[in-house]
mmCIF file of C-alpha atoms (C1' of nucleotides) in Angstrom:
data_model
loop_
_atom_site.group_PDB
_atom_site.id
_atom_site.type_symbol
_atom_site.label_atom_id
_atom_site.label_comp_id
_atom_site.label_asym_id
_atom_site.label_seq_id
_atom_site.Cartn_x
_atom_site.Cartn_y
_atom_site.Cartn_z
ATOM 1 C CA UNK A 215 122.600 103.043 139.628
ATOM 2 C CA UNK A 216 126.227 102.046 139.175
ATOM 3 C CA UNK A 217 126.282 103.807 136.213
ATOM 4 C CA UNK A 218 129.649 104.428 134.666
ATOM 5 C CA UNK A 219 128.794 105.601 131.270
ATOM 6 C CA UNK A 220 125.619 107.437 131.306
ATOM 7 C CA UNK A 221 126.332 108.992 128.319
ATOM 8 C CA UNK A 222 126.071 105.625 126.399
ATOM 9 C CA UNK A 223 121.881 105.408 126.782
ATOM 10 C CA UNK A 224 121.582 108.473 124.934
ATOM 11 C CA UNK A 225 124.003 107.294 122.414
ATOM 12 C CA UNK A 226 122.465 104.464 122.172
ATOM 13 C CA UNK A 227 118.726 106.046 121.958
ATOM 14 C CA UNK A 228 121.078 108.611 118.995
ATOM 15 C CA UNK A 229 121.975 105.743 116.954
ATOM 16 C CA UNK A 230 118.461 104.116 117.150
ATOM 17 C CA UNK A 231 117.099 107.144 116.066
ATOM 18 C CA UNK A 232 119.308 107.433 113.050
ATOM 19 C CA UNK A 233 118.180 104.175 112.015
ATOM 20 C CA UNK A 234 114.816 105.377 111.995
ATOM 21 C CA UNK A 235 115.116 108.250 110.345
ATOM 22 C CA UNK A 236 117.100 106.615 107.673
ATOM 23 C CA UNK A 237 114.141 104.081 107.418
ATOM 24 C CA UNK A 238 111.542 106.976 107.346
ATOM 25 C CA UNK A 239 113.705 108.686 104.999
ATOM 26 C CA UNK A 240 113.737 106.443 102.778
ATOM 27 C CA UNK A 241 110.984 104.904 102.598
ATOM 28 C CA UNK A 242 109.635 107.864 100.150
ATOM 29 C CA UNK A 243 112.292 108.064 97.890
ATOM 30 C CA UNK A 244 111.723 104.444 97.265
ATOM 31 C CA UNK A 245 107.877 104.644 97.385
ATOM 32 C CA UNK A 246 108.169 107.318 94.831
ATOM 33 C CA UNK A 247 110.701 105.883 92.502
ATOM 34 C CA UNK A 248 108.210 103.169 92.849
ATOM 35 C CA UNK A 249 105.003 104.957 91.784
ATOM 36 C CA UNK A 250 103.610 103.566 94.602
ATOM 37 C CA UNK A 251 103.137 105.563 98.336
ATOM 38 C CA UNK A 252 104.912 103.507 100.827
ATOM 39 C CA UNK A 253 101.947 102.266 102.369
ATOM 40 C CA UNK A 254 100.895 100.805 99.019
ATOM 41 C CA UNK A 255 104.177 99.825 98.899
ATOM 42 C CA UNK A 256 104.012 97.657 102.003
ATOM 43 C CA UNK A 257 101.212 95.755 101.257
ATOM 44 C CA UNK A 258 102.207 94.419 97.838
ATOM 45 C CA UNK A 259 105.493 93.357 99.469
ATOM 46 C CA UNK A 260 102.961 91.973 102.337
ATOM 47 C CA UNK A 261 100.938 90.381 99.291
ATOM 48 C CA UNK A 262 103.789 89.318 97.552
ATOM 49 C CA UNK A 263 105.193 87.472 100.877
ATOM 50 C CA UNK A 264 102.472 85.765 101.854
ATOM 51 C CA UNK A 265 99.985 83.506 100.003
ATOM 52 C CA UNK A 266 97.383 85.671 98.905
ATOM 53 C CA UNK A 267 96.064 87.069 101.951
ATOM 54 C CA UNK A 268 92.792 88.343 102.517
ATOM 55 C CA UNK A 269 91.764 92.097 103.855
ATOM 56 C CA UNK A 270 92.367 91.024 107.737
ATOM 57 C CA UNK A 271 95.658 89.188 107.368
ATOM 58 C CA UNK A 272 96.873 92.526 105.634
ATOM 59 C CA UNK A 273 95.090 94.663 108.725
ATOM 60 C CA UNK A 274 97.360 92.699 111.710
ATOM 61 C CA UNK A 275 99.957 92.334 109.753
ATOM 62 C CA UNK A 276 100.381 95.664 109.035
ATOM 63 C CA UNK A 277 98.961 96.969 112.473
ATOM 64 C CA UNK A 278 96.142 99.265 110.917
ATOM 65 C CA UNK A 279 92.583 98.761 110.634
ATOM 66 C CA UNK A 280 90.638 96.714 107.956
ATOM 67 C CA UNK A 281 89.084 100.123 107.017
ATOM 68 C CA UNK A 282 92.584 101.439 105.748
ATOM 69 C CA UNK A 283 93.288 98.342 104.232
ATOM 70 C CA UNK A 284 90.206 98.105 102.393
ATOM 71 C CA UNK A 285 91.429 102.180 100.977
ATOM 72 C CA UNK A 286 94.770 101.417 100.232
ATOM 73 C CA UNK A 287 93.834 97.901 98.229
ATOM 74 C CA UNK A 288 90.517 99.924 96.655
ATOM 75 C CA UNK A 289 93.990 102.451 95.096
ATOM 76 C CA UNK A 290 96.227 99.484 94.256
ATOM 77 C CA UNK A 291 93.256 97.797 92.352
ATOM 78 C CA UNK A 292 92.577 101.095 90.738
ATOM 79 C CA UNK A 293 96.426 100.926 89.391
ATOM 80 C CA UNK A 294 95.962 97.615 88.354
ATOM 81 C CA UNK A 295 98.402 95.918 90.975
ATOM 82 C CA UNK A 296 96.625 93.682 92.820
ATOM 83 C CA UNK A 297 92.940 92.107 92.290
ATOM 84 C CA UNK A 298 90.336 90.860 94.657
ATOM 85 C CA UNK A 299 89.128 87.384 94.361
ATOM 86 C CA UNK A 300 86.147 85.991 96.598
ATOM 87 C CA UNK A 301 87.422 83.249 98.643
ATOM 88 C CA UNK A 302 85.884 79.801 97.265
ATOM 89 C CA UNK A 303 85.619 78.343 100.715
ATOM 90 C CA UNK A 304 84.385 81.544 102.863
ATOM 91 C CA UNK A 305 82.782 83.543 100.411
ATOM 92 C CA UNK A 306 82.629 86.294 103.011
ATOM 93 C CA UNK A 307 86.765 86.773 102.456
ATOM 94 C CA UNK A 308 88.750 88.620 100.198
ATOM 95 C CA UNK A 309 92.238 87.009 98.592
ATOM 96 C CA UNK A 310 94.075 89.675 97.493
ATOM 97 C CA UNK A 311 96.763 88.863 94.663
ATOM 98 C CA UNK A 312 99.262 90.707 92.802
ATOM 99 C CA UNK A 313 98.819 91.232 89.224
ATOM 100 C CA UNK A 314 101.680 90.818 86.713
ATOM 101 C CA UNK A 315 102.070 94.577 86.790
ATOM 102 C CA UNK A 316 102.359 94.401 90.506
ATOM 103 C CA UNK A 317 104.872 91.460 90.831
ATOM 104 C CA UNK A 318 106.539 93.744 87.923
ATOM 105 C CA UNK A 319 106.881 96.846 90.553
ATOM 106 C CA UNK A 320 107.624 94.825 93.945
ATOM 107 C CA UNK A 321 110.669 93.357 91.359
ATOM 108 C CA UNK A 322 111.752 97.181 90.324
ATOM 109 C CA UNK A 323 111.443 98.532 93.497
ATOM 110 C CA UNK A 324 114.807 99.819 94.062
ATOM 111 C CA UNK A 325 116.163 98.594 97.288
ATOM 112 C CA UNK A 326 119.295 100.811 97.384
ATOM 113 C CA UNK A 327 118.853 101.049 100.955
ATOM 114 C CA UNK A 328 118.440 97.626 101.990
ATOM 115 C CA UNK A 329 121.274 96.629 99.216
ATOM 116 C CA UNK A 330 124.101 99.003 100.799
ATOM 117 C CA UNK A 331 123.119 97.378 104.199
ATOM 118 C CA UNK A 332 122.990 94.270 102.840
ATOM 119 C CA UNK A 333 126.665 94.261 101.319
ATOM 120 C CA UNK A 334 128.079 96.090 104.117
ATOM 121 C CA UNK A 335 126.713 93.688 106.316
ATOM 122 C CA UNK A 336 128.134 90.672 104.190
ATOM 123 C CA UNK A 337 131.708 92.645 104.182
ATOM 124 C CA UNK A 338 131.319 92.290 108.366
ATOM 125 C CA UNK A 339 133.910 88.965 109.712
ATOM 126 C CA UNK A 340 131.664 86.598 110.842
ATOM 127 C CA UNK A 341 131.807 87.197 114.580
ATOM 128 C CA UNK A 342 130.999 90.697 113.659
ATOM 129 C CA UNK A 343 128.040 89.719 112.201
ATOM 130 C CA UNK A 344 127.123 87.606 114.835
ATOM 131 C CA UNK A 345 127.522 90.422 117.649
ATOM 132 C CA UNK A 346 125.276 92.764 115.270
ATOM 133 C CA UNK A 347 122.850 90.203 115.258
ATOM 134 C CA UNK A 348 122.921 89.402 118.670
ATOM 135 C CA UNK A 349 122.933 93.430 119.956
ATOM 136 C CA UNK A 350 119.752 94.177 117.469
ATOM 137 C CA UNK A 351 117.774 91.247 118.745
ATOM 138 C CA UNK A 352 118.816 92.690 122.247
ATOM 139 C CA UNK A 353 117.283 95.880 121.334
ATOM 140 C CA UNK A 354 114.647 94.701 120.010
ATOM 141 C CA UNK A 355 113.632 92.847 123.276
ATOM 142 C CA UNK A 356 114.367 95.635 125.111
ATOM 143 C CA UNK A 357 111.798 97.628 123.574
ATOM 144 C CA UNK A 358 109.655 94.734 124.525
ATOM 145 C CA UNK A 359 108.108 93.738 121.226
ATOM 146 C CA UNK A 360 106.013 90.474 121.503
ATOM 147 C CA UNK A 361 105.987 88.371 119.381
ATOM 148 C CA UNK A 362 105.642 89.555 116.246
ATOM 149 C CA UNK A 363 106.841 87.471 113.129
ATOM 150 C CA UNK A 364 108.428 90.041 111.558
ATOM 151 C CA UNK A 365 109.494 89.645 107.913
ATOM 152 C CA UNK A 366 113.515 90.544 107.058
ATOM 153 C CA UNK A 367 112.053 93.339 105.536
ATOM 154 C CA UNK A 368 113.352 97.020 106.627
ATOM 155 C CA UNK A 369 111.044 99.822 107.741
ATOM 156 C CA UNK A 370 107.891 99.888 107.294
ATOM 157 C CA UNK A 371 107.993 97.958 103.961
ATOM 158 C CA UNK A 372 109.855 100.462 102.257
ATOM 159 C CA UNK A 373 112.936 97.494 101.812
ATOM 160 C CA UNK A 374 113.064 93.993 100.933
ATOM 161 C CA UNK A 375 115.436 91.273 100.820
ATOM 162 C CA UNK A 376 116.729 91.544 97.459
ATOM 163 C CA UNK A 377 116.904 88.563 95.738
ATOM 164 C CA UNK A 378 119.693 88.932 93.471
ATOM 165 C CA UNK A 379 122.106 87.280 96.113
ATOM 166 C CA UNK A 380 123.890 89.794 98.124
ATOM 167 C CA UNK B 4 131.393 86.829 99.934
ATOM 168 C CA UNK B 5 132.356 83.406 101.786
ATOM 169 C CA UNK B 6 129.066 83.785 104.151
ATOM 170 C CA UNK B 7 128.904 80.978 106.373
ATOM 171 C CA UNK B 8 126.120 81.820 107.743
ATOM 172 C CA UNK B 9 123.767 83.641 105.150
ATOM 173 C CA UNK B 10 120.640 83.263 107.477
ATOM 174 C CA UNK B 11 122.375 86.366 109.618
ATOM 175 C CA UNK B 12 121.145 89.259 107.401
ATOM 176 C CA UNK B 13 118.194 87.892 107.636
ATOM 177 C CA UNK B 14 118.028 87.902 111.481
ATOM 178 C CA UNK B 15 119.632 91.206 111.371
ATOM 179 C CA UNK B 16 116.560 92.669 109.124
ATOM 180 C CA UNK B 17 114.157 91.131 110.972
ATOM 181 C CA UNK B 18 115.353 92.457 114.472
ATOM 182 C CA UNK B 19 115.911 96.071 112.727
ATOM 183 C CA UNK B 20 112.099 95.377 111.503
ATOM 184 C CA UNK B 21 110.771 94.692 114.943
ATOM 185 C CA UNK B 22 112.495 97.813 116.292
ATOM 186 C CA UNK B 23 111.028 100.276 113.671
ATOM 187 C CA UNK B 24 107.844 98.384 114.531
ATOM 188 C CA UNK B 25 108.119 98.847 117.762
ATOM 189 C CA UNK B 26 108.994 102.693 117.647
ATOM 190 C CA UNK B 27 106.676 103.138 115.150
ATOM 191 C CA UNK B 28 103.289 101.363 116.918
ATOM 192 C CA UNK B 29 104.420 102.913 120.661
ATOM 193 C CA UNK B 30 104.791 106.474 118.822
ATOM 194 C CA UNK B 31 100.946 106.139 118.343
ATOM 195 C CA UNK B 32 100.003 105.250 121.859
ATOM 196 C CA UNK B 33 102.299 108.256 123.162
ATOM 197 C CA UNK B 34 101.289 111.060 120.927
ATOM 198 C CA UNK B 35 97.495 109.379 121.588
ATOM 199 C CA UNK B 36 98.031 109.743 125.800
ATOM 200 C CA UNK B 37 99.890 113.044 125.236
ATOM 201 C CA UNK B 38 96.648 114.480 123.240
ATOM 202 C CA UNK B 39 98.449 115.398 120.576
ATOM 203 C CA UNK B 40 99.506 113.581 117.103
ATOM 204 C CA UNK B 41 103.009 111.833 116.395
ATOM 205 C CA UNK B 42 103.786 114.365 114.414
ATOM 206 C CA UNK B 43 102.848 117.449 116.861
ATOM 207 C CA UNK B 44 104.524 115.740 119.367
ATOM 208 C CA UNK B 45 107.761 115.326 116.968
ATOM 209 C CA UNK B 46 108.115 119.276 116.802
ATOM 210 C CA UNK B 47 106.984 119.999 120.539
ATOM 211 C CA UNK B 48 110.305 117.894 121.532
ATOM 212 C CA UNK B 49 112.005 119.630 118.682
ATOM 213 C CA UNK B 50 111.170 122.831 120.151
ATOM 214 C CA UNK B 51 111.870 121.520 123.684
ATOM 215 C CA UNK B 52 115.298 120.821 122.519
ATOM 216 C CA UNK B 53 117.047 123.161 120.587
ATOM 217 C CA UNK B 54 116.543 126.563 121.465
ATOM 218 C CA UNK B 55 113.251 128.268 119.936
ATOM 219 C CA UNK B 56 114.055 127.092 116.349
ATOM 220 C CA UNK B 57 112.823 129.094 113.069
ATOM 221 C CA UNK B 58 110.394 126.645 110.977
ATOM 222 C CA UNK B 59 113.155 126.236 108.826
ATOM 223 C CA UNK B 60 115.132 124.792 111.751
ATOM 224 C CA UNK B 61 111.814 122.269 112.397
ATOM 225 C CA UNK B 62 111.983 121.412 108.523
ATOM 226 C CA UNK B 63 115.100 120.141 108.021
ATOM 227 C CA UNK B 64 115.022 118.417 111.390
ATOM 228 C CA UNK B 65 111.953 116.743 110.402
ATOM 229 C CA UNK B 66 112.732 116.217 106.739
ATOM 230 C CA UNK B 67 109.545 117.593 105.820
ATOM 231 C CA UNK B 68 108.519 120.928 104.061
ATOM 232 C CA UNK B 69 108.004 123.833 105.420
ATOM 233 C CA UNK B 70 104.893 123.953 104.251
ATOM 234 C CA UNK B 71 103.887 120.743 106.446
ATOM 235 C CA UNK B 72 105.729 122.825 109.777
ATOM 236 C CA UNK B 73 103.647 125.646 109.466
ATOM 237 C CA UNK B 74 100.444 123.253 109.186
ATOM 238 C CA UNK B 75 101.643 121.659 112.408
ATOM 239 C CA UNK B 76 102.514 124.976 114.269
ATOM 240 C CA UNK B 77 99.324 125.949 113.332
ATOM 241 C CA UNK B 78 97.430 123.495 115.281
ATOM 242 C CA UNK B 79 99.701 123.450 118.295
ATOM 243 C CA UNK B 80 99.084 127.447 118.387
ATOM 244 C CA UNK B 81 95.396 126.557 118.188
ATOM 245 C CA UNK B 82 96.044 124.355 121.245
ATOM 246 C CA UNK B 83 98.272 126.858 122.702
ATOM 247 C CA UNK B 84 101.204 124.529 123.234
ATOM 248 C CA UNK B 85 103.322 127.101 121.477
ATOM 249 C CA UNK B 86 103.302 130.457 120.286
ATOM 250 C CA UNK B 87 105.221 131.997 117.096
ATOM 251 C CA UNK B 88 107.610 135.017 117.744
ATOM 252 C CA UNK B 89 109.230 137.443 115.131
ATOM 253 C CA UNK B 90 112.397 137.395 115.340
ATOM 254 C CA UNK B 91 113.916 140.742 116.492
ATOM 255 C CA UNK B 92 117.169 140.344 114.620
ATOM 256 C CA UNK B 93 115.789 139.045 111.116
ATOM 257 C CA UNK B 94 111.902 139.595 111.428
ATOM 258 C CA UNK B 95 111.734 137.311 108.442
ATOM 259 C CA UNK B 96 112.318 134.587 110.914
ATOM 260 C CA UNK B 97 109.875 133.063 113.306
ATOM 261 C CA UNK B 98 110.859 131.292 115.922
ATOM 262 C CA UNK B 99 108.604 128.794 117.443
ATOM 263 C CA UNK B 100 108.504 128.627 121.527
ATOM 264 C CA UNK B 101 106.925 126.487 123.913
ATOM 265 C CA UNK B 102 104.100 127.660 126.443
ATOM 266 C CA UNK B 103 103.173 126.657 129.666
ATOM 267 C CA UNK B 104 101.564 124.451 128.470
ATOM 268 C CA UNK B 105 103.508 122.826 125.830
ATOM 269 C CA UNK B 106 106.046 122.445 128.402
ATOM 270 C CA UNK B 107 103.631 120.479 130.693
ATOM 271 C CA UNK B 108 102.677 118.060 127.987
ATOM 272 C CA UNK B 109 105.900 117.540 126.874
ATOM 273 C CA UNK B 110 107.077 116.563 130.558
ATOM 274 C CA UNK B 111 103.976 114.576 130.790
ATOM 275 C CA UNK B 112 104.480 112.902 127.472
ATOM 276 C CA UNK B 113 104.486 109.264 128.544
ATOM 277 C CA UNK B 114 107.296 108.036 127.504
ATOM 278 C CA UNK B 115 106.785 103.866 128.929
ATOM 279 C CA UNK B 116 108.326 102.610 126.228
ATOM 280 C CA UNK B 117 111.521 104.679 126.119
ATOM 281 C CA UNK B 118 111.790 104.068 130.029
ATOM 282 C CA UNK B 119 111.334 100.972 130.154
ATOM 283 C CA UNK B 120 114.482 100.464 127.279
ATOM 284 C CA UNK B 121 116.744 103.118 129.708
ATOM 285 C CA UNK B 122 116.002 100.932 132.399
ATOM 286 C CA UNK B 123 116.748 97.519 130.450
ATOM 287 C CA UNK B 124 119.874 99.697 128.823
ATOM 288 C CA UNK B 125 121.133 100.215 132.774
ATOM 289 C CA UNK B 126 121.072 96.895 133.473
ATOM 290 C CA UNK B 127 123.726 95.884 131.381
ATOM 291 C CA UNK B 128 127.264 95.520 132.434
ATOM 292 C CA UNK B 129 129.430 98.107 131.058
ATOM 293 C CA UNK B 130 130.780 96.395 128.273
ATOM 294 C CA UNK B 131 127.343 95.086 127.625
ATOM 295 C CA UNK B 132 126.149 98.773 127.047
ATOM 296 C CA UNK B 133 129.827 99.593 124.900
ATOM 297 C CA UNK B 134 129.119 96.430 122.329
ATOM 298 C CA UNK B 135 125.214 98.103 121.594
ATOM 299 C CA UNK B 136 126.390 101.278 121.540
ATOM 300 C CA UNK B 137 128.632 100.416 119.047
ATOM 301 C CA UNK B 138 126.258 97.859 117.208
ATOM 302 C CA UNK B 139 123.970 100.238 116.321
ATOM 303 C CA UNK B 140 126.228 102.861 115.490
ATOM 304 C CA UNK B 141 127.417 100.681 112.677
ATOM 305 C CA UNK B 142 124.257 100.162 111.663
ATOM 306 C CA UNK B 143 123.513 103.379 111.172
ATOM 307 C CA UNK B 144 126.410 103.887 109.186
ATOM 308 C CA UNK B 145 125.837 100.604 106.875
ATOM 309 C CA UNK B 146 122.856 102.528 106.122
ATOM 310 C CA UNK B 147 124.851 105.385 105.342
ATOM 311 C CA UNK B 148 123.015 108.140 107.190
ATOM 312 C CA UNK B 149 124.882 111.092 106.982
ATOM 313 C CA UNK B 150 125.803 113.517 109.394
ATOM 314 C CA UNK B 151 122.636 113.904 111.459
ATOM 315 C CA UNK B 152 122.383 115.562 114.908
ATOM 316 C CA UNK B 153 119.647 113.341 115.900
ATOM 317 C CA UNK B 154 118.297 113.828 119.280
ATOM 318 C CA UNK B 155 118.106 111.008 121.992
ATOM 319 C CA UNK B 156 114.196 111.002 121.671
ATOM 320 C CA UNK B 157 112.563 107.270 120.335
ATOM 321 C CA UNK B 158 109.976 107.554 118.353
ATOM 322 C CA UNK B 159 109.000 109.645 116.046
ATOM 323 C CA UNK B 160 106.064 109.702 113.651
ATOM 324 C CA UNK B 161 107.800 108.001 111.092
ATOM 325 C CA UNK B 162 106.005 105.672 111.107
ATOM 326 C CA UNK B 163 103.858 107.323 109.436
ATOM 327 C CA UNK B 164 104.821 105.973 108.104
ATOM 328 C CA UNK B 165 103.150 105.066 109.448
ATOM 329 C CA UNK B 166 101.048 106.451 110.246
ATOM 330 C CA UNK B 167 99.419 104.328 111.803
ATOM 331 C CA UNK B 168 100.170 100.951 109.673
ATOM 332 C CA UNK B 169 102.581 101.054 111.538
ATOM 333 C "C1'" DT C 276 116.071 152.723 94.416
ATOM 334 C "C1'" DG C 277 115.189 148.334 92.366
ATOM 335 C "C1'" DC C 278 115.870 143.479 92.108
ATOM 336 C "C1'" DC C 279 117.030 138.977 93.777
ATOM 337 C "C1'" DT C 280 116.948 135.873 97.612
ATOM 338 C "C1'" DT C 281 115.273 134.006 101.875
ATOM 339 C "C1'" DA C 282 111.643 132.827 105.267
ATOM 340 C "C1'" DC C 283 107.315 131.818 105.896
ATOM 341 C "C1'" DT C 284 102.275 131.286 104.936
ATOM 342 C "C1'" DT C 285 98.235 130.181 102.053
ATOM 343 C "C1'" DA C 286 95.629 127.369 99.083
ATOM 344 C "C1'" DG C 287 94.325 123.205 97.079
ATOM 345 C "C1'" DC C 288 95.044 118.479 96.670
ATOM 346 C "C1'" DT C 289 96.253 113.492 97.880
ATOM 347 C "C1'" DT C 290 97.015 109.833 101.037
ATOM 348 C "C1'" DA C 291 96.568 107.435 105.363
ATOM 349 C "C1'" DT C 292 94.173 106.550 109.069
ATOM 350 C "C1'" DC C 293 90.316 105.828 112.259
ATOM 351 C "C1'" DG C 294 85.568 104.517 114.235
ATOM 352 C "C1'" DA C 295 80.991 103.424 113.435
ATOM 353 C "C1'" DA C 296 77.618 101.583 110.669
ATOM 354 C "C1'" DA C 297 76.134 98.666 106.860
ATOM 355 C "C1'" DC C 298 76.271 94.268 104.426
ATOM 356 C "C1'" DA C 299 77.005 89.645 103.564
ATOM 357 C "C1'" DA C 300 78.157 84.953 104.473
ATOM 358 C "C1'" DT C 301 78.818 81.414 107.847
ATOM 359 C "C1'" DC C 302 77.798 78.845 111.855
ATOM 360 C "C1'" DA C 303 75.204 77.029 115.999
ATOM 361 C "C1'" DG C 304 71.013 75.879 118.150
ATOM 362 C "C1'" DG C 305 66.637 74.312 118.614
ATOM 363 C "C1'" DC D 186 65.523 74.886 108.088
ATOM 364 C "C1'" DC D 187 64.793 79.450 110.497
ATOM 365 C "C1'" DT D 188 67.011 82.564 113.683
ATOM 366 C "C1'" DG D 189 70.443 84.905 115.926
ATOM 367 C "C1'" DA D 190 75.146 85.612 116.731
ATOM 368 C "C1'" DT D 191 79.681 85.904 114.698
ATOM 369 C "C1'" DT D 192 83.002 87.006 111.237
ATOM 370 C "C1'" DG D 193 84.929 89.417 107.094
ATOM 371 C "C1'" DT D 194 84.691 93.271 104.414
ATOM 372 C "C1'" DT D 195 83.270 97.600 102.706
ATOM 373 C "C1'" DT D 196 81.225 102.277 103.067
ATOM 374 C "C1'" DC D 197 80.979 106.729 105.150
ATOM 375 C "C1'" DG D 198 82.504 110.744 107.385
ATOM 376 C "C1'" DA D 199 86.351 112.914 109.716
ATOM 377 C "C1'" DT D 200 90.959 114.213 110.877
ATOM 378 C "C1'" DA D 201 95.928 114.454 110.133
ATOM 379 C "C1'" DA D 202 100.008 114.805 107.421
ATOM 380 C "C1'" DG D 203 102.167 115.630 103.516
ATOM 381 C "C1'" DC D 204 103.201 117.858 98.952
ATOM 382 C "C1'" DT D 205 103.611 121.630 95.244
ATOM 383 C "C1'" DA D 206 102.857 126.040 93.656
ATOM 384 C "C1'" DA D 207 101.933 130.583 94.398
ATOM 385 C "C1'" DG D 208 101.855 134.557 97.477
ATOM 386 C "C1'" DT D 209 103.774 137.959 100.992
ATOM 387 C "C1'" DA D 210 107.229 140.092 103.589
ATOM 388 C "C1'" DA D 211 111.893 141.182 104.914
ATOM 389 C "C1'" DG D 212 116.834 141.381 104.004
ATOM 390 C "C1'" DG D 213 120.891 142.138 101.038
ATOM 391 C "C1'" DC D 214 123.189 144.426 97.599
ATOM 392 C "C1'" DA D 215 124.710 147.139 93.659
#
DNA sequence: TGCCTTACTTAGCTTATCGAAACAATCAGG
DNA sequence: CCTGATTGTTTCGATAAGCTAAGTAAGGCA
């Protein structure tokens, strides 16, 4: 296969994995300096994105089961995060909305991680930024992942956009 | 910083977002057809790839305790994927090694997804594959992951974060 | 020898996750 | 309107992964 460089895929696959374990990483540092576990974590920020969503929104979005949402909202309830309101047009859903002290923690979660990308990626010439962009979204295709309306949040919503301007 | 186009970190996160995503969902599907867990599967290509590691070794390679190693060795001895040896120089040390076995379901160890982004990744022109390469290799670095041998193996549990929710 | 350190295991707990079953509300016919 | 099917959510029971703290065993050293 005309392959000059065949070093480069397994650089390549290297650096991806870096990425991910820097992700993984993380994710528990934050989710700890948090108070919250990073799955927690991810659905406030899932909450806190979208308008309230009920138990199955959460499930796709987050690619688990309603089961483990229903667990992991039954904990953030118990901490007083979130609360469960009975839908007023299909009483057999769920809303699920953060409470003050839960807007309070998805504001104070520190997004070091996310931050340092975020300025380093701002310090990047624009063409720069541009070919990152363009490389990632290659990647991503590569790896064949349908569609999937992602959020510009990093890992598995152990970042978010900051929104102190970067 | 003069951004003219501010919508680019966005797209950047997102793409980043849908390749943890990616990684993290397929590492389910693998470990699932390989009959063994993310995780298990995360120290059986450990094992496979440096040389009969201590659990120390697997730890810090994993970024978990050791603690959480020996839990996991202990179920792939119970499967007999692997087998625990004394070491002969410092019999404090144990290294883990891979039986018949192990070795069979780590060839086996469907790795789809990972093929099918080699195969994409061979496709590309040559300087195609160099502008990646080097795309995510500054990635990595805006996210400041230091020194880390990481292997050229997708997927890892980390998403586990993922667990599954992932 | 005696003590500190290192390597690993054990024990007990929490969280995340699933599948299957239970419940509850809605909707579609007749 | 009843009835049955569908949809949304929770409950239940299990398994896996992870931690910390405490225990055991071996090595190093003075």
């Amino acid at each position: 296969m005309t392959q000059k460089h065949p070093d480069r895929v397994d650089e390549s696959l290297i650096a991806l994995r870096r990425i991910l374990r820097a992700t993984e990483l993380y994710a528990r540092d934050l989710a700890q300096a948090a108070g919250v576990t990073p799955a927690q974590l991810r659905v406030l920020q899932i909450v806190g994105e979208k308008k309230d969503p009920t138990a199955k929104t959460l499930a796709t979005q987050m690619g688990v089961s309603q089961a483990t949402v229903t667990a992991l909202v039954d904990k953030l309830v118990a901490r007083g995060l979130v609360t469960r309101l009975t839908s007023s047009q299909d009483r057999r859903q769920t809303n699920i909305t953060l409470t003050h002290e839960g807007e309070a923690v998805l504001e104070e979660a520190p997004d070091a991680l996310q931050q340092r990308y975020v300025r380093a990626f701002a310090d990047l010439a624009d063409w720069e930024q541009a070919q990152l962009v363009s490389s990632l979204e290659r990647v991503a295709a590569m790896l064949n992942v349908d569609s999937l309306d992602a959020a510009p949040v990093l890992a598995t919503g152990e970042l978010r956009t900051s929104k102190k301007g970067y």
